[in-house]
PDB file of C-alpha atoms in Angstrom:
ATOM      1  CA  MET A   1      -0.047  -0.103  -0.304  1.00 43.00           C
ATOM      2  CA  ARG A   2       1.435   3.522  -0.989  1.00 44.00           C
ATOM      3  CA  LEU A   3       0.605   6.254   0.976  1.00 42.00           C
ATOM      4  CA  SER A   4       1.028   9.620  -0.648  1.00 41.00           C
ATOM      5  CA  ARG A   5       3.264  12.157   0.692  1.00 40.00           C
ATOM      6  CA  ARG A   6       0.040  14.269   1.317  1.00 41.00           C
ATOM      7  CA  GLY A   7      -1.087  11.312   3.759  1.00 43.00           C
ATOM      8  CA  LEU A   8       2.417  11.324   5.636  1.00 37.00           C
ATOM      9  CA  ILE A   9       1.845  15.071   5.851  1.00 39.00           C
ATOM     10  CA  LEU A  10      -1.485  15.176   7.462  1.00 41.00           C
ATOM     11  CA  GLY A  11      -0.846  11.868   9.466  1.00 46.00           C
ATOM     12  CA  GLY A  12       2.538  13.493  11.317  1.00 44.00           C
ATOM     13  CA  SER A  13       0.268  16.583  11.820  1.00 45.00           C
ATOM     14  CA  ALA A  14      -2.453  14.657  13.540  1.00 41.00           C
ATOM     15  CA  MET A  15       0.091  12.962  15.182  1.00 41.00           C
ATOM     16  CA  LEU A  16       2.578  16.704  16.301  1.00 37.00           C
ATOM     17  CA  ALA A  17      -0.885  17.878  17.423  1.00 42.00           C
ATOM     18  CA  GLY A  18      -1.905  14.921  19.781  1.00 44.00           C
ATOM     19  CA  CYS A  19       1.752  15.660  21.598  1.00 40.00           C
ATOM     20  CA  ALA A  20       0.935  18.929  22.136  1.00 42.00           C
ATOM     21  CA  GLY A  21      -3.119  18.559  23.372  1.00 43.00           C
ATOM     22  CA  ALA A  22      -1.143  15.944  25.856  1.00 42.00           C
ATOM     23  CA  SER A  23       1.455  18.496  26.764  1.00 44.00           C
ATOM     24  CA  ALA A  24      -1.016  21.302  26.915  1.00 45.00           C
ATOM     25  CA  THR A  25      -3.578  18.961  29.100  1.00 48.00           C
ATOM     26  CA  ALA A  26      -0.932  18.285  31.358  1.00 51.00           C
ATOM     27  CA  PRO A  27      -1.292  20.153  35.399  1.00 54.00           C
ATOM     28  CA  VAL A  28       2.311  21.121  36.219  1.00 51.00           C
ATOM     29  CA  THR A  29       2.941  21.310  39.629  1.00 55.00           C
ATOM     30  CA  THR A  30       5.667  22.446  41.538  1.00 52.00           C
ATOM     31  CA  ALA A  31       6.676  21.334  44.783  1.00 55.00           C
ATOM     32  CA  ALA A  32       7.698  24.299  47.760  1.00 61.00           C
ATOM     33  CA  LEU A  33      10.858  24.958  49.107  1.00 61.00           C
ATOM     34  CA  PRO A  34      11.961  25.590  51.881  1.00 64.00           C
ATOM     35  CA  PRO A  35      12.831  29.089  52.987  1.00 68.00           C
ATOM     36  CA  VAL A  36      16.800  29.657  52.806  1.00 66.00           C
ATOM     37  CA  ALA A  37      18.162  30.495  56.490  1.00 67.00           C
ATOM     38  CA  ALA A  38      19.823  33.647  56.752  1.00 70.00           C
ATOM     39  CA  PRO A  39      23.265  32.734  56.794  1.00 74.00           C
ATOM     40  CA  VAL A  40      24.659  32.870  60.488  1.00 74.00           C
ATOM     41  CA  VAL A  41      27.564  35.456  61.502  1.00 74.00           C
ATOM     42  CA  VAL A  42      30.089  34.610  63.676  1.00 72.00           C
ATOM     43  CA  PRO A  43      31.787  37.081  66.073  1.00 74.00           C
ATOM     44  CA  PRO A  44      35.528  37.061  65.292  1.00 76.00           C
ATOM     45  CA  VAL A  45      37.006  36.005  68.453  1.00 71.00           C
ATOM     46  CA  GLN A  46      38.491  38.754  71.020  1.00 72.00           C
ATOM     47  CA  THR A  47      42.099  37.348  73.340  1.00 69.00           C
ATOM     48  CA  VAL A  48      42.339  39.386  75.971  1.00 67.00           C
ATOM     49  CA  SER A  49      46.449  40.182  77.311  1.00 67.00           C
ATOM     50  CA  VAL A  50      46.369  39.292  81.246  1.00 72.00           C
ATOM     51  CA  THR A  51      49.689  41.384  82.389  1.00 83.00           C
ATOM     52  CA  PRO A  52      50.572  39.418  85.863  1.00 82.00           C
ATOM     53  CA  PRO A  53      51.021  42.010  88.632  1.00 91.00           C
ATOM     54  CA  PRO A  54      54.830  42.678  89.137  1.00 94.00           C
ATOM     55  CA  LEU A  55      56.869  39.883  91.396  1.00 96.00           C
ATOM     56  CA  ASP A  56      57.680  41.649  94.677  1.00 96.00           C
ATOM     57  CA  PRO A  57      57.348  45.601  93.484  1.00 95.00           C
ATOM     58  CA  ARG A  58      59.400  46.763  96.293  1.00 94.00           C
ATOM     59  CA  GLY A  59      62.251  44.755  95.545  1.00 96.00           C
ATOM     60  CA  ALA A  60      62.679  43.490  99.047  1.00 97.00           C
ATOM     61  CA  VAL A  61      64.770  39.801  98.292  1.00 98.00           C
ATOM     62  CA  PRO A  62      67.527  40.523  96.484  1.00 97.00           C
ATOM     63  CA  LYS A  63      67.769  39.908  92.559  1.00 97.00           C
ATOM     64  CA  ASP A  64      70.277  37.055  93.089  1.00 97.00           C
ATOM     65  CA  LEU A  65      67.971  35.147  95.463  1.00 98.00           C
ATOM     66  CA  MET A  66      64.966  35.670  93.898  1.00 98.00           C
ATOM     67  CA  ASP A  67      66.638  34.736  90.263  1.00 98.00           C
ATOM     68  CA  ARG A  68      68.213  30.984  92.110  1.00 98.00           C
ATOM     69  CA  ALA A  69      65.133  30.808  93.657  1.00 98.00           C
ATOM     70  CA  MET A  70      62.508  31.053  90.126  1.00 98.00           C
ATOM     71  CA  ALA A  71      65.726  28.832  88.474  1.00 98.00           C
ATOM     72  CA  ALA A  72      64.843  25.776  91.624  1.00 98.00           C
ATOM     73  CA  LEU A  73      61.426  26.246  90.933  1.00 98.00           C
ATOM     74  CA  ASP A  74      62.045  24.381  87.810  1.00 97.00           C
ATOM     75  CA  ILE A  75      65.106  22.351  88.707  1.00 98.00           C
ATOM     76  CA  HIS A  76      62.924  20.556  91.135  1.00 98.00           C
ATOM     77  CA  HIS A  77      59.937  20.691  89.366  1.00 97.00           C
ATOM     78  CA  ARG A  78      58.555  17.383  90.115  1.00 97.00           C
ATOM     79  CA  LYS A  79      58.633  17.656  93.556  1.00 97.00           C
ATOM     80  CA  LEU A  80      57.315  21.305  93.596  1.00 98.00           C
ATOM     81  CA  PRO A  81      53.554  20.685  92.474  1.00 97.00           C
ATOM     82  CA  LEU A  82      52.217  24.053  94.310  1.00 98.00           C
ATOM     83  CA  ARG A  83      54.306  27.003  92.774  1.00 96.00           C
ATOM     84  CA  ASP A  84      51.234  30.188  94.157  1.00 98.00           C
ATOM     85  CA  ARG A  85      54.175  30.548  97.070  1.00 98.00           C
ATOM     86  CA  MET A  86      57.478  30.326  97.826  1.00 98.00           C
ATOM     87  CA  TYR A  87      59.877  30.915 101.023  1.00 98.00           C
ATOM     88  CA  LEU A  88      63.297  32.455 100.585  1.00 98.00           C
ATOM     89  CA  VAL A  89      65.861  32.836 103.455  1.00 98.00           C
ATOM     90  CA  ASP A  90      69.007  34.701 103.105  1.00 98.00           C
ATOM     91  CA  PHE A  91      71.581  34.248 105.526  1.00 98.00           C
ATOM     92  CA  LYS A  92      73.648  36.949 104.953  1.00 98.00           C
ATOM     93  CA  LYS A  93      71.975  39.276 106.808  1.00 98.00           C
ATOM     94  CA  PHE A  94      72.258  39.638 110.426  1.00 98.00           C
ATOM     95  CA  SER A  95      70.347  37.150 112.349  1.00 98.00           C
ATOM     96  CA  GLY A  96      67.907  39.956 113.955  1.00 98.00           C
ATOM     97  CA  ASP A  97      66.832  41.472 110.038  1.00 98.00           C
ATOM     98  CA  GLU A  98      63.864  40.373 108.549  1.00 98.00           C
ATOM     99  CA  ARG A  99      65.080  37.981 106.367  1.00 98.00           C
ATOM    100  CA  LEU A 100      62.809  35.103 105.770  1.00 98.00           C
ATOM    101  CA  TYR A 101      60.335  36.099 102.784  1.00 98.00           C
ATOM    102  CA  GLU A 102      57.150  34.383 101.620  1.00 98.00           C
ATOM    103  CA  VAL A 103      56.388  35.406  98.236  1.00 98.00           C
ATOM    104  CA  ASP A 104      53.467  35.527  96.429  1.00 98.00           C
ATOM    105  CA  LEU A 105      53.666  33.794  93.366  1.00 98.00           C
ATOM    106  CA  ILE A 106      50.504  35.100  91.684  1.00 97.00           C
ATOM    107  CA  ALA A 107      49.752  38.197  93.224  1.00 97.00           C
ATOM    108  CA  GLY A 108      53.603  39.120  93.368  1.00 97.00           C
ATOM    109  CA  GLU A 109      53.553  40.583  96.800  1.00 97.00           C
ATOM    110  CA  VAL A 110      56.772  40.188  99.359  1.00 98.00           C
ATOM    111  CA  LYS A 111      55.876  39.087 103.383  1.00 98.00           C
ATOM    112  CA  VAL A 112      59.059  39.688 105.588  1.00 98.00           C
ATOM    113  CA  LEU A 113      60.071  37.900 108.236  1.00 98.00           C
ATOM    114  CA  ARG A 114      62.768  36.718 111.041  1.00 98.00           C
ATOM    115  CA  THR A 115      64.666  33.198 111.558  1.00 98.00           C
ATOM    116  CA  CYS A 116      67.537  31.666 113.280  1.00 98.00           C
ATOM    117  CA  HIS A 117      70.332  30.037 111.980  1.00 98.00           C
ATOM    118  CA  GLY A 118      72.492  26.970 113.144  1.00 98.00           C
ATOM    119  CA  ARG A 119      74.376  27.901 116.021  1.00 98.00           C
ATOM    120  CA  GLY A 120      77.317  25.627 114.635  1.00 98.00           C
ATOM    121  CA  SER A 121      77.095  28.283 111.409  1.00 98.00           C
ATOM    122  CA  ASP A 122      78.029  31.353 114.107  1.00 98.00           C
ATOM    123  CA  PRO A 123      79.743  30.127 116.667  1.00 97.00           C
ATOM    124  CA  ASP A 124      80.819  33.464 118.095  1.00 97.00           C
ATOM    125  CA  HIS A 125      77.368  34.184 118.481  1.00 97.00           C
ATOM    126  CA  SER A 126      77.755  37.340 116.143  1.00 98.00           C
ATOM    127  CA  GLY A 127      74.529  37.335 114.778  1.00 98.00           C
ATOM    128  CA  TYR A 128      76.245  36.082 111.117  1.00 98.00           C
ATOM    129  CA  ALA A 129      75.903  32.643 110.049  1.00 98.00           C
ATOM    130  CA  ARG A 130      79.512  31.947 108.830  1.00 97.00           C
ATOM    131  CA  ARG A 131      79.458  28.432 107.575  1.00 98.00           C
ATOM    132  CA  PHE A 132      77.123  25.678 106.577  1.00 98.00           C
ATOM    133  CA  SER A 133      77.016  21.820 106.427  1.00 98.00           C
ATOM    134  CA  ASN A 134      74.627  18.775 106.049  1.00 98.00           C
ATOM    135  CA  THR A 135      76.654  17.114 108.470  1.00 98.00           C
ATOM    136  CA  PRO A 136      74.292  15.255 111.075  1.00 97.00           C
ATOM    137  CA  ASP A 137      75.238  16.487 114.752  1.00 97.00           C
ATOM    138  CA  SER A 138      77.109  19.480 113.191  1.00 98.00           C
ATOM    139  CA  ASN A 139      74.848  22.432 114.178  1.00 98.00           C
ATOM    140  CA  MET A 140      74.819  24.338 111.030  1.00 98.00           C
ATOM    141  CA  SER A 141      72.516  25.746 108.917  1.00 98.00           C
ATOM    142  CA  SER A 142      72.173  24.256 105.278  1.00 98.00           C
ATOM    143  CA  ILE A 143      71.530  25.936 101.867  1.00 98.00           C
ATOM    144  CA  GLY A 144      69.668  24.938  99.114  1.00 98.00           C
ATOM    145  CA  ALA A 145      66.178  23.906  98.411  1.00 98.00           C
ATOM    146  CA  TYR A 146      64.168  22.316 100.210  1.00 98.00           C
ATOM    147  CA  ALA A 147      60.519  20.621  99.920  1.00 98.00           C
ATOM    148  CA  THR A 148      57.629  22.058 102.497  1.00 98.00           C
ATOM    149  CA  ALA A 149      56.473  17.825 103.700  1.00 98.00           C
ATOM    150  CA  GLY A 150      53.341  19.294 106.113  1.00 97.00           C
ATOM    151  CA  ALA A 151      52.351  20.599 109.091  1.00 97.00           C
ATOM    152  CA  SER A 152      54.000  18.586 112.039  1.00 97.00           C
ATOM    153  CA  TRP A 153      54.285  17.819 115.581  1.00 96.00           C
ATOM    154  CA  GLY A 154      57.051  16.760 117.976  1.00 93.00           C
ATOM    155  CA  LYS A 155      57.515  16.406 121.162  1.00 92.00           C
ATOM    156  CA  GLN A 156      60.429  18.606 122.049  1.00 91.00           C
ATOM    157  CA  GLN A 157      59.405  21.435 119.513  1.00 93.00           C
ATOM    158  CA  GLY A 158      55.658  21.521 119.448  1.00 96.00           C
ATOM    159  CA  PRO A 159      54.329  22.294 116.154  1.00 98.00           C
ATOM    160  CA  ASN A 160      56.101  22.202 112.886  1.00 98.00           C
ATOM    161  CA  VAL A 161      56.488  22.256 109.461  1.00 98.00           C
ATOM    162  CA  LEU A 162      58.536  19.251 107.623  1.00 98.00           C
ATOM    163  CA  LEU A 163      60.946  19.796 105.025  1.00 98.00           C
ATOM    164  CA  ASP A 164      63.195  17.728 102.341  1.00 98.00           C
ATOM    165  CA  GLY A 165      66.352  19.036 101.043  1.00 98.00           C
ATOM    166  CA  LEU A 166      66.302  18.752  97.526  1.00 98.00           C
ATOM    167  CA  GLU A 167      69.996  19.034  96.756  1.00 98.00           C
ATOM    168  CA  TYR A 168      73.707  17.606  98.484  1.00 98.00           C
ATOM    169  CA  THR A 169      74.250  20.559 100.392  1.00 98.00           C
ATOM    170  CA  ASN A 170      70.839  19.568 102.791  1.00 98.00           C
ATOM    171  CA  ASP A 171      69.546  16.204 101.731  1.00 98.00           C
ATOM    172  CA  LYS A 172      69.489  14.709 105.163  1.00 98.00           C
ATOM    173  CA  ALA A 173      67.705  17.350 106.331  1.00 98.00           C
ATOM    174  CA  ARG A 174      65.356  14.685 107.423  1.00 97.00           C
ATOM    175  CA  GLU A 175      67.728  12.530 109.770  1.00 97.00           C
ATOM    176  CA  ARG A 176      68.828  15.981 111.145  1.00 98.00           C
ATOM    177  CA  ALA A 177      65.249  16.594 112.012  1.00 97.00           C
ATOM    178  CA  ILE A 178      65.874  20.177 109.975  1.00 98.00           C
ATOM    179  CA  ILE A 179      62.513  22.010 110.577  1.00 98.00           C
ATOM    180  CA  VAL A 180      60.294  25.148 110.595  1.00 98.00           C
ATOM    181  CA  HIS A 181      59.458  25.760 114.574  1.00 98.00           C
ATOM    182  CA  GLY A 182      58.935  27.995 116.995  1.00 98.00           C
ATOM    183  CA  ALA A 183      61.500  29.033 119.685  1.00 98.00           C
ATOM    184  CA  ASP A 184      61.480  31.167 122.326  1.00 98.00           C
ATOM    185  CA  TYR A 185      64.936  32.838 121.006  1.00 98.00           C
ATOM    186  CA  ALA A 186      63.295  33.920 117.843  1.00 98.00           C
ATOM    187  CA  ASP A 187      60.611  36.301 120.155  1.00 98.00           C
ATOM    188  CA  PRO A 188      60.733  39.790 119.340  1.00 98.00           C
ATOM    189  CA  ASP A 189      61.498  40.308 123.280  1.00 98.00           C
ATOM    190  CA  PHE A 190      64.501  38.431 122.873  1.00 98.00           C
ATOM    191  CA  LEU A 191      65.078  40.406 120.348  1.00 98.00           C
ATOM    192  CA  ALA A 192      64.690  43.834 122.024  1.00 98.00           C
ATOM    193  CA  ARG A 193      66.606  42.145 125.064  1.00 98.00           C
ATOM    194  CA  GLU A 194      69.387  40.589 123.113  1.00 97.00           C
ATOM    195  CA  GLY A 195      69.907  43.039 119.731  1.00 98.00           C
ATOM    196  CA  LYS A 196      69.921  39.963 117.557  1.00 98.00           C
ATOM    197  CA  LEU A 197      68.064  36.075 117.425  1.00 98.00           C
ATOM    198  CA  GLY A 198      69.597  32.873 119.264  1.00 98.00           C
ATOM    199  CA  ARG A 199      70.358  29.857 117.434  1.00 98.00           C
ATOM    200  CA  SER A 200      68.946  26.656 116.698  1.00 98.00           C
ATOM    201  CA  TYR A 201      70.541  23.809 116.259  1.00 98.00           C
ATOM    202  CA  GLY A 202      70.481  23.940 112.253  1.00 98.00           C
ATOM    203  CA  CYS A 203      66.431  24.329 112.176  1.00 98.00           C
ATOM    204  CA  PHE A 204      64.646  27.570 110.204  1.00 98.00           C
ATOM    205  CA  SER A 205      63.132  28.922 114.191  1.00 98.00           C
ATOM    206  CA  VAL A 206      60.708  31.563 113.567  1.00 98.00           C
ATOM    207  CA  ALA A 207      58.709  33.264 116.349  1.00 98.00           C
ATOM    208  CA  HIS A 208      55.997  31.687 118.204  1.00 98.00           C
ATOM    209  CA  THR A 209      53.876  34.249 117.138  1.00 98.00           C
ATOM    210  CA  ASP A 210      54.308  33.496 113.264  1.00 98.00           C
ATOM    211  CA  LEU A 211      54.509  29.922 113.453  1.00 98.00           C
ATOM    212  CA  PRO A 212      51.007  29.487 112.821  1.00 98.00           C
ATOM    213  CA  GLU A 213      50.238  30.962 110.287  1.00 97.00           C
ATOM    214  CA  LEU A 214      52.745  29.905 108.122  1.00 97.00           C
ATOM    215  CA  ARG A 215      52.562  26.407 108.963  1.00 97.00           C
ATOM    216  CA  GLU A 216      49.523  26.647 107.658  1.00 96.00           C
ATOM    217  CA  ARG A 217      50.279  28.264 104.179  1.00 97.00           C
ATOM    218  CA  MET A 218      53.985  26.213 103.574  1.00 98.00           C
ATOM    219  CA  GLY A 219      51.211  23.478 103.654  1.00 97.00           C
ATOM    220  CA  GLU A 220      53.362  20.411 101.382  1.00 98.00           C
ATOM    221  CA  GLY A 221      54.849  20.729  97.961  1.00 98.00           C
ATOM    222  CA  ARG A 222      55.994  24.182  98.359  1.00 98.00           C
ATOM    223  CA  LEU A 223      59.618  25.689  97.641  1.00 98.00           C
ATOM    224  CA  LEU A 224      61.828  26.766 100.914  1.00 98.00           C
ATOM    225  CA  PHE A 225      65.075  28.142  99.157  1.00 98.00           C
ATOM    226  CA  ALA A 226      67.987  29.654 101.664  1.00 98.00           C
ATOM    227  CA  TRP A 227      71.274  30.641 100.444  1.00 97.00           C
ATOM    228  CA  ALA A 228      74.163  32.676 101.931  1.00 96.00           C
TER     229      ALA A 228
END
């Protein structure tokens, strides 16, 4: 069967019309899109630089002593976990002078007290410590870094603070019973009468009135550093 060119054209036109008609009648649906959220603006992080207060603003502690003590904090850091306060003793000074320093490493302030040295360090009782030893029964003071080992009580000296020597110059502190304790010969009336403090057997003796607060604040794990 032969289809005329006219028939193909007409047939094609009909098909196109049908397609067009189907396309026109089909419903067009548009899915509802969620609203676009506004971008979140994160403000830049502002860093605040806090400058700590100056350490020892009045210059009470000799600079060399302060530098040596700060170095000792780092050298013995494993045995000195508490770094809020430290205690320094300047045995170069006269016994009647304030030469025990409590240094507040956070606030920077320094409190000064008096302390004695050993009779073996000052056999003439001049008020100045001249010799130092770590030898038992020498009755001398020992220099170097100590770790406070907590409050204790002894039959002879009563309330005290135990000390552990951290260097070869003082590592027999426990064996020698070198401690911080109160003593009559460290009291203000003894100083007023004699013009200098009395002598210990190597301990860091202090006035009875100073001991309670000192004993509590020294605690355990802080540095006591003595030099001469």
